[in-house]
Coordinates of C-alpha atoms and ligand atoms in Angstrom, one line a residue:
X28 CA -14.6 -21.4 17.9
X29 CA -11.1 -20.0 18.4
X30 CA -10.8 -17.0 20.8
X31 CA -7.7 -15.1 21.9
X32 CA -7.1 -11.7 23.6
X33 CA -4.2 -9.3 23.2
X34 CA -3.3 -6.6 25.8
X35 CA -1.3 -3.5 24.9
X36 CA -1.8 0.2 24.2
X37 CA -4.3 0.1 21.3
X38 CA -4.9 2.8 18.7
X39 CA -7.3 2.7 15.7
X40 CA -9.3 5.2 13.6
X41 CA -13.0 5.5 12.9
X42 CA -12.5 8.4 10.5
X43 CA -9.9 10.9 9.1
X44 CA -8.4 12.9 12.1
X45 CA -8.0 16.0 9.9
X46 CA -11.7 16.1 9.3
X47 CA -13.4 14.8 12.4
X48 CA -12.6 15.4 16.0
X49 CA -13.7 12.1 17.4
X50 CA -12.0 10.1 14.7
X51 CA -9.8 7.8 16.7
X52 CA -9.8 5.6 19.8
X53 CA -6.9 5.0 22.1
X54 CA -6.8 2.7 25.1
X55 CA -3.6 3.1 27.1
X56 CA -4.2 -0.3 28.5
X57 CA -6.4 -2.0 26.0
X58 CA -7.7 -5.4 25.0
X59 CA -8.3 -6.7 21.5
X60 CA -10.5 -9.8 21.5
X61 CA -10.4 -12.0 18.4
X62 CA -12.9 -14.7 17.5
X63 CA -12.4 -16.9 14.5
X64 CA -10.2 -14.3 12.7
X65 CA -12.5 -11.4 13.3
X66 CA -12.6 -8.6 15.9
X67 CA -15.0 -9.5 18.7
X68 CA -14.3 -6.6 21.0
X69 CA -11.8 -3.7 21.5
X70 CA -11.7 -1.6 24.6
X71 CA -10.1 -0.7 27.9
X72 CA -8.6 -3.7 29.8
X73 CA -10.5 -2.6 33.0
X74 CA -13.8 -3.2 31.2
X75 CA -13.0 -6.2 29.1
X76 CA -10.8 -8.4 31.3
X77 CA -13.4 -9.2 33.9
X78 CA -15.8 -10.3 31.2
X79 CA -13.4 -12.7 29.4
X80 CA -14.0 -16.4 29.9
X81 CA -11.2 -17.9 32.0
X82 CA -10.1 -20.2 29.2
X83 CA -9.2 -17.3 26.9
X84 CA -5.5 -16.8 26.7
X85 CA -4.4 -13.1 27.1
X86 CA -1.1 -12.2 25.5
X87 CA 0.4 -9.1 27.1
X88 CA 2.7 -6.6 25.3
X89 CA 4.0 -4.1 27.8
X90 CA 5.4 -0.8 26.4
X91 CA 3.8 -1.5 23.1
X92 CA 1.3 -0.1 20.7
X93 CA -1.1 -2.5 18.9
X94 CA -2.5 -1.0 15.7
X95 CA -4.4 -2.3 12.6
X96 CA -2.0 -4.0 10.1
X97 CA -0.4 -1.4 7.8
X98 CA -1.8 -1.1 4.2
X99 CA 0.6 -0.5 1.4
X100 CA -1.3 1.0 -1.6
X101 CA 1.5 0.7 -4.1
X102 CA 4.4 -1.8 -4.3
X103 CA 6.2 -4.0 -6.9
X104 CA 7.0 -7.5 -5.5
X105 CA 9.4 -8.3 -8.4
X106 CA 11.5 -5.3 -7.6
X107 CA 12.4 -6.6 -4.1
X108 CA 15.9 -7.6 -5.2
X109 CA 16.8 -4.2 -6.8
X110 CA 16.0 -1.8 -4.0
X111 CA 18.7 0.9 -3.8
X112 CA 19.6 1.0 -7.5
X113 CA 22.0 3.9 -7.9
X114 CA 21.9 7.2 -9.6
X115 CA 19.0 7.4 -12.1
X116 CA 15.8 9.2 -12.6
X117 CA 12.6 7.3 -13.5
X118 CA 13.0 6.5 -17.2
X119 CA 16.7 5.6 -17.0
X120 CA 16.1 3.7 -13.8
X121 CA 13.5 1.6 -15.6
X122 CA 15.7 0.8 -18.5
X123 CA 18.9 0.2 -16.6
X124 CA 17.7 -1.7 -13.6
X125 CA 14.0 -2.5 -13.5
X126 CA 13.3 -4.1 -16.9
X127 CA 16.3 -6.5 -16.7
X128 CA 15.2 -7.5 -13.2
X129 CA 11.6 -8.2 -14.2
X130 CA 12.7 -10.3 -17.1
X131 CA 13.6 -13.1 -14.6
X132 CA 10.0 -13.5 -13.7
X133 CA 9.3 -15.6 -16.8
X134 CA 10.6 -18.4 -14.5
X135 CA 7.7 -19.3 -12.2
X136 CA 9.9 -21.0 -9.7
X137 CA 12.0 -17.9 -9.4
X138 CA 8.9 -15.8 -9.0
X139 CA 7.7 -18.2 -6.2
X140 CA 10.9 -17.7 -4.3
X141 CA 10.8 -13.9 -4.5
X142 CA 7.0 -13.9 -3.6
X143 CA 7.7 -15.8 -0.4
X144 CA 10.6 -13.5 0.5
X145 CA 8.5 -10.4 -0.3
X146 CA 5.6 -11.6 2.0
X147 CA 8.1 -12.3 4.8
X148 CA 9.3 -8.7 4.5
X149 CA 5.9 -7.2 4.4
X150 CA 4.8 -9.1 7.6
X151 CA 8.1 -8.3 9.3
X152 CA 7.3 -4.6 8.8
X153 CA 3.7 -4.9 10.1
X154 CA 2.0 -4.7 6.7
X155 CA -0.9 -7.1 6.2
X156 CA -2.5 -5.8 2.9
X157 CA -0.9 -4.4 -0.2
X158 CA -1.8 -3.4 -3.8
X159 CA 0.9 -5.2 -5.7
X160 CA 2.4 -5.1 -9.2
X161 CA 3.6 -8.4 -10.7
X162 CA 5.4 -8.4 -14.0
X163 CA 4.0 -8.9 -17.5
X164 CA 4.4 -12.6 -17.1
X165 CA 1.1 -14.2 -15.9
X166 CA 3.1 -16.8 -14.0
X167 CA 4.4 -14.0 -11.8
X168 CA 0.9 -13.4 -10.6
X169 CA 0.2 -17.1 -10.2
X170 CA 3.2 -17.3 -8.0
X171 CA 2.2 -14.3 -5.9
X172 CA -1.4 -15.2 -5.4
X173 CA -0.5 -18.8 -4.5
X174 CA 1.9 -17.6 -1.8
X175 CA -0.7 -15.2 -0.4
X176 CA -3.4 -17.9 -0.4
X177 CA -1.2 -20.2 1.6
X178 CA -0.9 -17.5 4.3
X179 CA -4.6 -16.4 4.0
X180 CA -3.5 -12.8 3.5
X181 CA -5.8 -10.1 2.1
X182 CA -3.9 -8.9 -1.0
X183 CA -4.7 -7.3 -4.4
X184 CA -2.4 -7.8 -7.4
X185 CA -2.3 -7.9 -11.1
X186 CA -0.3 -8.8 -14.2
X187 CA 1.5 -5.8 -15.8
X188 CA 0.1 -4.9 -19.2
X189 CA 2.8 -3.4 -21.5
X190 CA 3.0 -3.6 -25.2
X191 CA 5.6 -1.0 -26.2
X192 CA 8.7 0.9 -25.2
X193 CA 10.4 -1.9 -23.3
X194 CA 12.6 -4.9 -24.1
X195 CA 10.8 -7.5 -26.2
X196 CA 11.1 -10.1 -23.5
X197 CA 8.7 -8.1 -21.3
X198 CA 6.2 -7.0 -24.0
X199 CA 2.7 -8.5 -24.4
X200 CA 0.2 -7.4 -26.9
X201 CA -3.2 -5.7 -26.5
X202 CA -4.9 -9.0 -27.2
X203 CA -2.7 -11.3 -25.1
X204 CA -2.7 -8.9 -22.2
X205 CA -6.5 -8.9 -22.3
X206 CA -6.7 -12.7 -22.5
X207 CA -4.1 -13.3 -19.8
X208 CA -5.6 -10.8 -17.4
X209 CA -9.1 -12.1 -18.0
X210 CA -7.9 -15.7 -17.1
X211 CA -6.2 -14.4 -14.0
X212 CA -9.4 -12.5 -12.9
X213 CA -11.5 -15.5 -13.4
X214 CA -9.2 -17.7 -11.4
X215 CA -8.2 -15.3 -8.6
X216 CA -10.5 -12.3 -8.1
X217 CA -12.5 -12.7 -4.9
X218 CA -10.9 -16.2 -4.3
X219 CA -10.7 -16.2 -0.4
X220 CA -9.2 -12.8 0.6
X221 CA -7.6 -12.1 -2.8
X222 CA -8.7 -9.5 -5.4
X223 CA -7.4 -8.6 -8.8
X224 CA -6.1 -5.3 -10.2
X225 CA -6.0 -4.6 -13.9
X226 CA -2.4 -3.2 -14.2
X227 CA -1.3 -1.3 -17.2
X228 CA 2.3 -0.3 -16.2
X229 CA 1.9 3.4 -17.4
X230 CA 0.8 5.2 -20.4
X231 CA 4.3 5.2 -21.9
X232 CA 4.4 1.4 -22.2
X233 CA 0.8 0.9 -23.3
X234 CA -0.7 1.7 -26.7
X235 CA -4.2 3.3 -26.7
X236 CA -5.5 0.0 -27.9
X237 CA -4.1 -1.8 -24.8
X238 CA -5.6 0.9 -22.5
X239 CA -8.9 0.3 -24.2
X240 CA -8.6 -3.4 -23.5
X241 CA -7.9 -2.6 -19.8
X242 CA -11.1 -0.5 -19.8
X243 CA -13.0 -3.5 -21.3
X244 CA -11.7 -5.7 -18.5
X245 CA -13.0 -3.3 -15.9
X246 CA -16.4 -3.1 -17.5
X247 CA -16.7 -6.9 -17.9
X248 CA -15.6 -7.6 -14.3
X249 CA -17.2 -5.1 -11.9
X250 CA -15.3 -4.9 -8.6
X251 CA -11.8 -5.5 -10.0
X252 CA -9.3 -2.7 -9.4
X253 CA -7.3 -0.5 -11.8
X254 CA -3.7 0.1 -10.7
X255 CA -1.1 2.2 -12.6
X256 CA 1.4 5.1 -12.4
X257 CA 0.6 8.7 -13.1
X258 CA 2.5 12.0 -13.4
X259 CA 5.6 10.9 -11.5
X260 CA 8.4 12.6 -13.4
X261 CA 8.6 15.5 -15.9
X262 CA 10.4 13.5 -18.6
X263 CA 7.8 10.7 -18.2
X264 CA 5.0 13.3 -18.7
X265 CA 6.6 14.6 -21.9
X266 CA 7.0 11.1 -23.2
X267 CA 3.4 10.2 -22.5
X268 CA 2.2 13.3 -24.2
X269 CA 4.3 12.6 -27.3
X270 CA 2.8 9.1 -27.5
X271 CA -0.8 9.9 -26.7
X272 CA -1.0 13.1 -28.8
X273 CA -4.8 13.2 -28.9
X274 CA -5.0 13.6 -25.2
X275 CA -4.9 17.0 -23.4
X276 CA -2.9 15.7 -20.5
X277 CA -1.4 12.5 -19.1
X278 CA -4.5 11.5 -17.2
X279 CA -6.5 11.9 -20.4
X280 CA -4.9 8.8 -21.8
X281 CA -6.4 6.7 -19.0
X282 CA -9.7 8.7 -18.9
X283 CA -10.3 8.1 -22.6
X284 CA -10.1 4.3 -22.0
X285 CA -12.6 4.5 -19.0
X286 CA -9.9 3.7 -16.4
X287 CA -11.0 6.3 -13.8
X288 CA -13.3 5.5 -10.9
X289 CA -13.7 4.4 -7.3
X290 CA -11.4 1.3 -7.4
X291 CA -8.8 3.0 -9.5
X292 CA -5.5 3.7 -7.8
X293 CA -2.9 6.0 -9.4
X294 CA 0.6 6.0 -7.9
X295 CA 2.5 9.3 -7.4
X296 CA 0.4 12.2 -9.0
X297 CA 3.2 14.7 -8.3
X298 CA 2.9 17.0 -11.3
X299 CA -0.9 17.0 -12.0
X300 CA -2.4 19.9 -14.0
X301 CA -5.6 21.6 -12.7
X302 CA -7.9 19.6 -15.0
X303 CA -6.3 16.3 -13.9
X304 CA -6.9 17.1 -10.2
X305 CA -10.5 17.9 -11.1
X306 CA -11.0 14.6 -13.0
X307 CA -9.4 12.6 -10.2
X308 CA -11.8 14.2 -7.7
X309 CA -15.0 13.9 -9.7
X310 CA -14.4 10.3 -10.7
X311 CA -13.6 9.1 -7.1
X312 CA -10.2 7.9 -8.2
X313 CA -7.5 7.3 -5.5
X314 CA -3.9 8.2 -5.1
X315 CA -1.0 6.2 -3.6
X316 CA 1.4 8.7 -2.0
X317 CA 4.9 7.3 -2.2
X318 CA 7.3 9.7 -0.5
X319 CA 10.3 7.5 -0.2
X320 CA 10.3 6.6 -3.9
X321 CA 9.6 10.2 -4.9
X322 CA 12.7 11.4 -2.9
X323 CA 14.9 8.5 -4.0
X324 CA 14.3 8.9 -7.8
X325 CA 14.3 12.7 -7.4
X326 CA 10.7 12.8 -8.9
X327 CA 9.3 15.6 -6.8
X328 CA 7.1 16.5 -3.8
X329 CA 3.5 15.3 -3.7
X330 CA 0.9 18.0 -2.8
X331 CA -0.9 16.1 -0.1
X332 CA -2.8 19.2 1.1
X333 CA -4.3 19.8 -2.4
X334 CA -5.3 16.1 -2.6
X335 CA -7.0 16.3 0.8
X336 CA -8.8 19.6 -0.2
X337 CA -10.1 17.9 -3.3
X338 CA -11.5 15.0 -1.2
X339 CA -9.4 12.4 -3.1
X340 CA -8.8 9.1 -1.2
X341 CA -5.1 8.8 -0.4
X342 CA -3.1 5.8 0.8
X343 CA 0.5 5.4 1.6
X344 CA 2.7 3.4 -0.8
X345 CA 6.3 2.2 -0.3
X346 CA 6.7 1.7 -4.0
X347 CA 9.5 -0.9 -3.5
X348 CA 11.9 -1.0 -5.4
X349 CA 12.0 2.7 -6.1
X350 CA 11.1 3.2 -2.5
X351 CA 13.8 2.2 -0.1
X352 CA 12.0 0.5 2.8
X353 CA 9.2 -2.0 3.3
X354 CA 8.4 -0.1 6.5
X355 CA 5.2 2.0 6.6
X356 CA 6.8 3.8 9.6
X357 CA 10.0 4.7 7.7
X358 CA 7.9 5.8 4.7
X359 CA 5.9 8.1 7.1
X360 CA 9.2 9.6 8.2
X361 CA 9.7 10.6 4.5
X362 CA 6.0 11.7 4.2
X363 CA 6.5 14.2 7.0
X364 CA 9.7 15.6 5.4
X365 CA 8.0 15.9 1.9
X366 CA 5.2 17.9 3.5
X367 CA 7.7 20.0 5.6
X368 CA 9.6 21.0 2.4
X369 CA 6.3 22.4 1.1
X370 CA 5.6 24.3 4.4
X371 CA 3.0 21.9 5.7
X372 CA 2.8 19.8 8.9
X373 CA 1.7 16.1 8.6
X374 CA 0.3 15.3 12.0
X375 CA 1.2 12.0 13.6
X376 CA -2.4 11.0 13.9
X377 CA -3.0 11.6 10.2
X378 CA 0.2 9.6 9.5
X379 CA -1.1 6.5 11.3
X380 CA -4.5 7.1 9.7
X381 CA -3.0 7.1 6.2
X382 CA -1.2 3.8 6.9
X383 CA -4.3 2.1 8.3
X384 CA -7.9 3.2 7.7
X385 CA -6.9 5.7 5.0
X386 CA -5.3 2.9 3.1
X387 CA -8.3 0.7 3.5
X388 CA -10.5 3.5 2.2
X389 CA -8.2 4.1 -0.7
X390 CA -8.6 0.5 -1.6
X391 CA -12.3 0.4 -0.9
X392 CA -11.7 -2.3 1.7
X393 CA -12.8 -0.3 4.8
X394 CA -15.8 -2.6 5.3
X395 CA -13.4 -5.4 6.0
X396 CA -10.1 -4.0 7.3
X397 CA -8.4 -0.9 8.5
X398 CA -9.7 -0.6 12.1
X399 CA -11.0 -2.7 15.1
X400 CA -14.7 -2.2 14.6
X401 CA -16.7 -5.3 15.6
X402 CA -16.6 -7.9 12.9
X403 CA -13.6 -6.6 10.9
X404 CA -10.9 -9.0 9.9
X405 CA -8.3 -9.2 12.7
X406 CA -5.2 -7.9 10.9
X407 CA -2.9 -6.2 13.3
X408 CA 0.6 -5.5 14.4
X409 CA 2.4 -4.8 17.6
X410 CA 5.0 -2.0 17.8
X411 CA 7.5 -2.1 20.7
X412 CA 8.0 1.5 21.8
X413 CA 11.2 0.5 23.6
X414 CA 12.9 -1.5 20.8
X415 CA 16.1 0.4 20.9
X416 CA 17.9 2.2 23.7
X417 CA 17.4 5.6 21.9
X418 CA 13.7 5.0 21.5
X419 CA 13.3 4.0 25.1
X420 CA 15.2 7.1 26.2
X421 CA 13.2 9.4 23.9
X422 CA 9.8 7.8 24.8
X423 CA 10.6 8.5 28.5
X424 CA 10.5 12.2 27.5
X425 CA 7.1 12.1 25.8
X426 CA 4.1 13.9 27.3
X427 CA 1.3 12.8 25.0
X428 CA 0.1 10.1 22.7
X429 CA 0.6 12.4 19.7
X430 CA 4.2 12.9 20.7
X431 CA 4.8 9.2 21.0
X432 CA 3.3 8.6 17.6
X433 CA 5.4 11.3 16.1
X434 CA 8.6 9.7 17.6
X435 CA 7.5 6.4 16.1
X436 CA 6.8 7.7 12.7
X437 CA 10.2 9.5 12.8
X438 CA 12.4 6.9 14.3
X439 CA 10.8 3.4 14.2
X440 CA 11.3 0.7 11.7
X441 CA 11.1 -3.1 11.4
X442 CA 13.1 -3.6 14.6
X443 CA 10.1 -2.3 16.5
X444 CA 7.6 -4.8 15.1
X445 CA 7.1 -7.5 17.7
X446 CA 4.6 -9.5 15.7
X447 CA 2.0 -9.4 12.9
X448 CA -1.3 -11.2 12.7
X449 CA -3.6 -11.7 9.7
X450 CA -7.1 -12.9 10.2
X451 CA -6.3 -13.6 13.8
X452 CA -3.3 -15.9 13.0
X453 CA 0.2 -14.8 13.9
X454 CA 2.2 -14.7 10.7
X455 CA 5.3 -13.0 12.0
X456 CA 7.1 -13.1 15.3
X457 CA 10.2 -10.9 15.8
X458 CA 13.1 -13.3 16.8
X459 CA 14.7 -10.5 18.8
X460 CA 11.6 -9.6 20.8
Ligands
LIG530 N1 6.5 4.0 -13.8 C1 6.4 2.9 -14.7 N2 6.9 1.8 -14.1 C2 7.3 2.2 -12.9 C3 8.0 1.4 -11.8 O1 8.2 0.2 -11.9 N3 8.2 2.2 -10.7 C4 8.0 3.5 -10.6 N4 8.3 4.1 -9.5 N5 7.4 4.2 -11.6 C5 7.1 3.5 -12.7
LIG531 ZN1 5.5 1.9 -8.8

């Protein structure tokens, strides 16, 4: 049995800090004990150190915060190479940059190279789980899952379904997308730590027949996810309404096909109508909040407060490559500003919750990951609070944990990530630490 202990400041959540007072635990000098890839204990060093067998190695991270691995609830691995594409709103951005880039993923070797690079980036940013778009090529998903399996990561991904309004080289058909997705589900869903998401790109690039086939896949394979985009941009909404004329609103095109529910994750949700909010809430559907992407494409400001009031599960998404950073911390800096522009304050505790246990709940994985309860998978990252001179200087002026967390969500990035562990195995070590 492998055992190892890690000593640092430790923070994790047991519940949503906005809704419950005793929702988090913080040990200023804490120990996380890992046995065979799972959390064996988490608590104050004073209590746990004397009980550890002498053979157990204790790795100490001074001036650091150890937290559950970040969870990215919406990201596109094939868009890694096109981050920071200039000047366009969503629909033009897709046509000008995204679709040509995704065409390259017909080549599995190319896809394998990008998948490895992408996973290196996620881990270097402290992210251990993500809900990931491939492209419409099944081989893009083969490449991605193979790379994840080799590193024993907990990941969810799927082949994009898109049968209209895009270049021919990216289009599938309702039937072929059903057959290809089904084969991928049978091969990869619940294989080790991997799970499958049925992934119609969005209602503008799927016929109603294809959306129906997506619904059929969900019914035939209970437990698989649904992952798509919703109500991101006003031109997109008009386009969707012009295509799916029999639906009252954008969400109606998905609802009609049976795509709403507990394991359904909709990215963006910026311009929802009242009835759409209502259907999201009553079906238990989840939202990926992607502030960096929403600012970058000029899409709009997500109403987090309304989503919280409705009781809708919310996770944080980087949405690479419309988002501009792999870092959950940098994305939280934008989340704060997006809320501030609407007159709201996003608290630092809520921010860390969103990036950890909130993300796990959004993905219905909170029985496995998201905090350090006994038996959970030991996915975690270590943040160096003194990684830059400015951070060290600013931290010296903090009076509380909350203030330190706020400084981190405002200023920290991948330079602060000392290391990242997945299922107890170190998968990233910062060469500059
Ligand atoms: N809507 C449809 N496809 C995409 C995509 O690739 N990125 C974003 N941000 N929105 C989309
Ligand atoms: Zn997206």
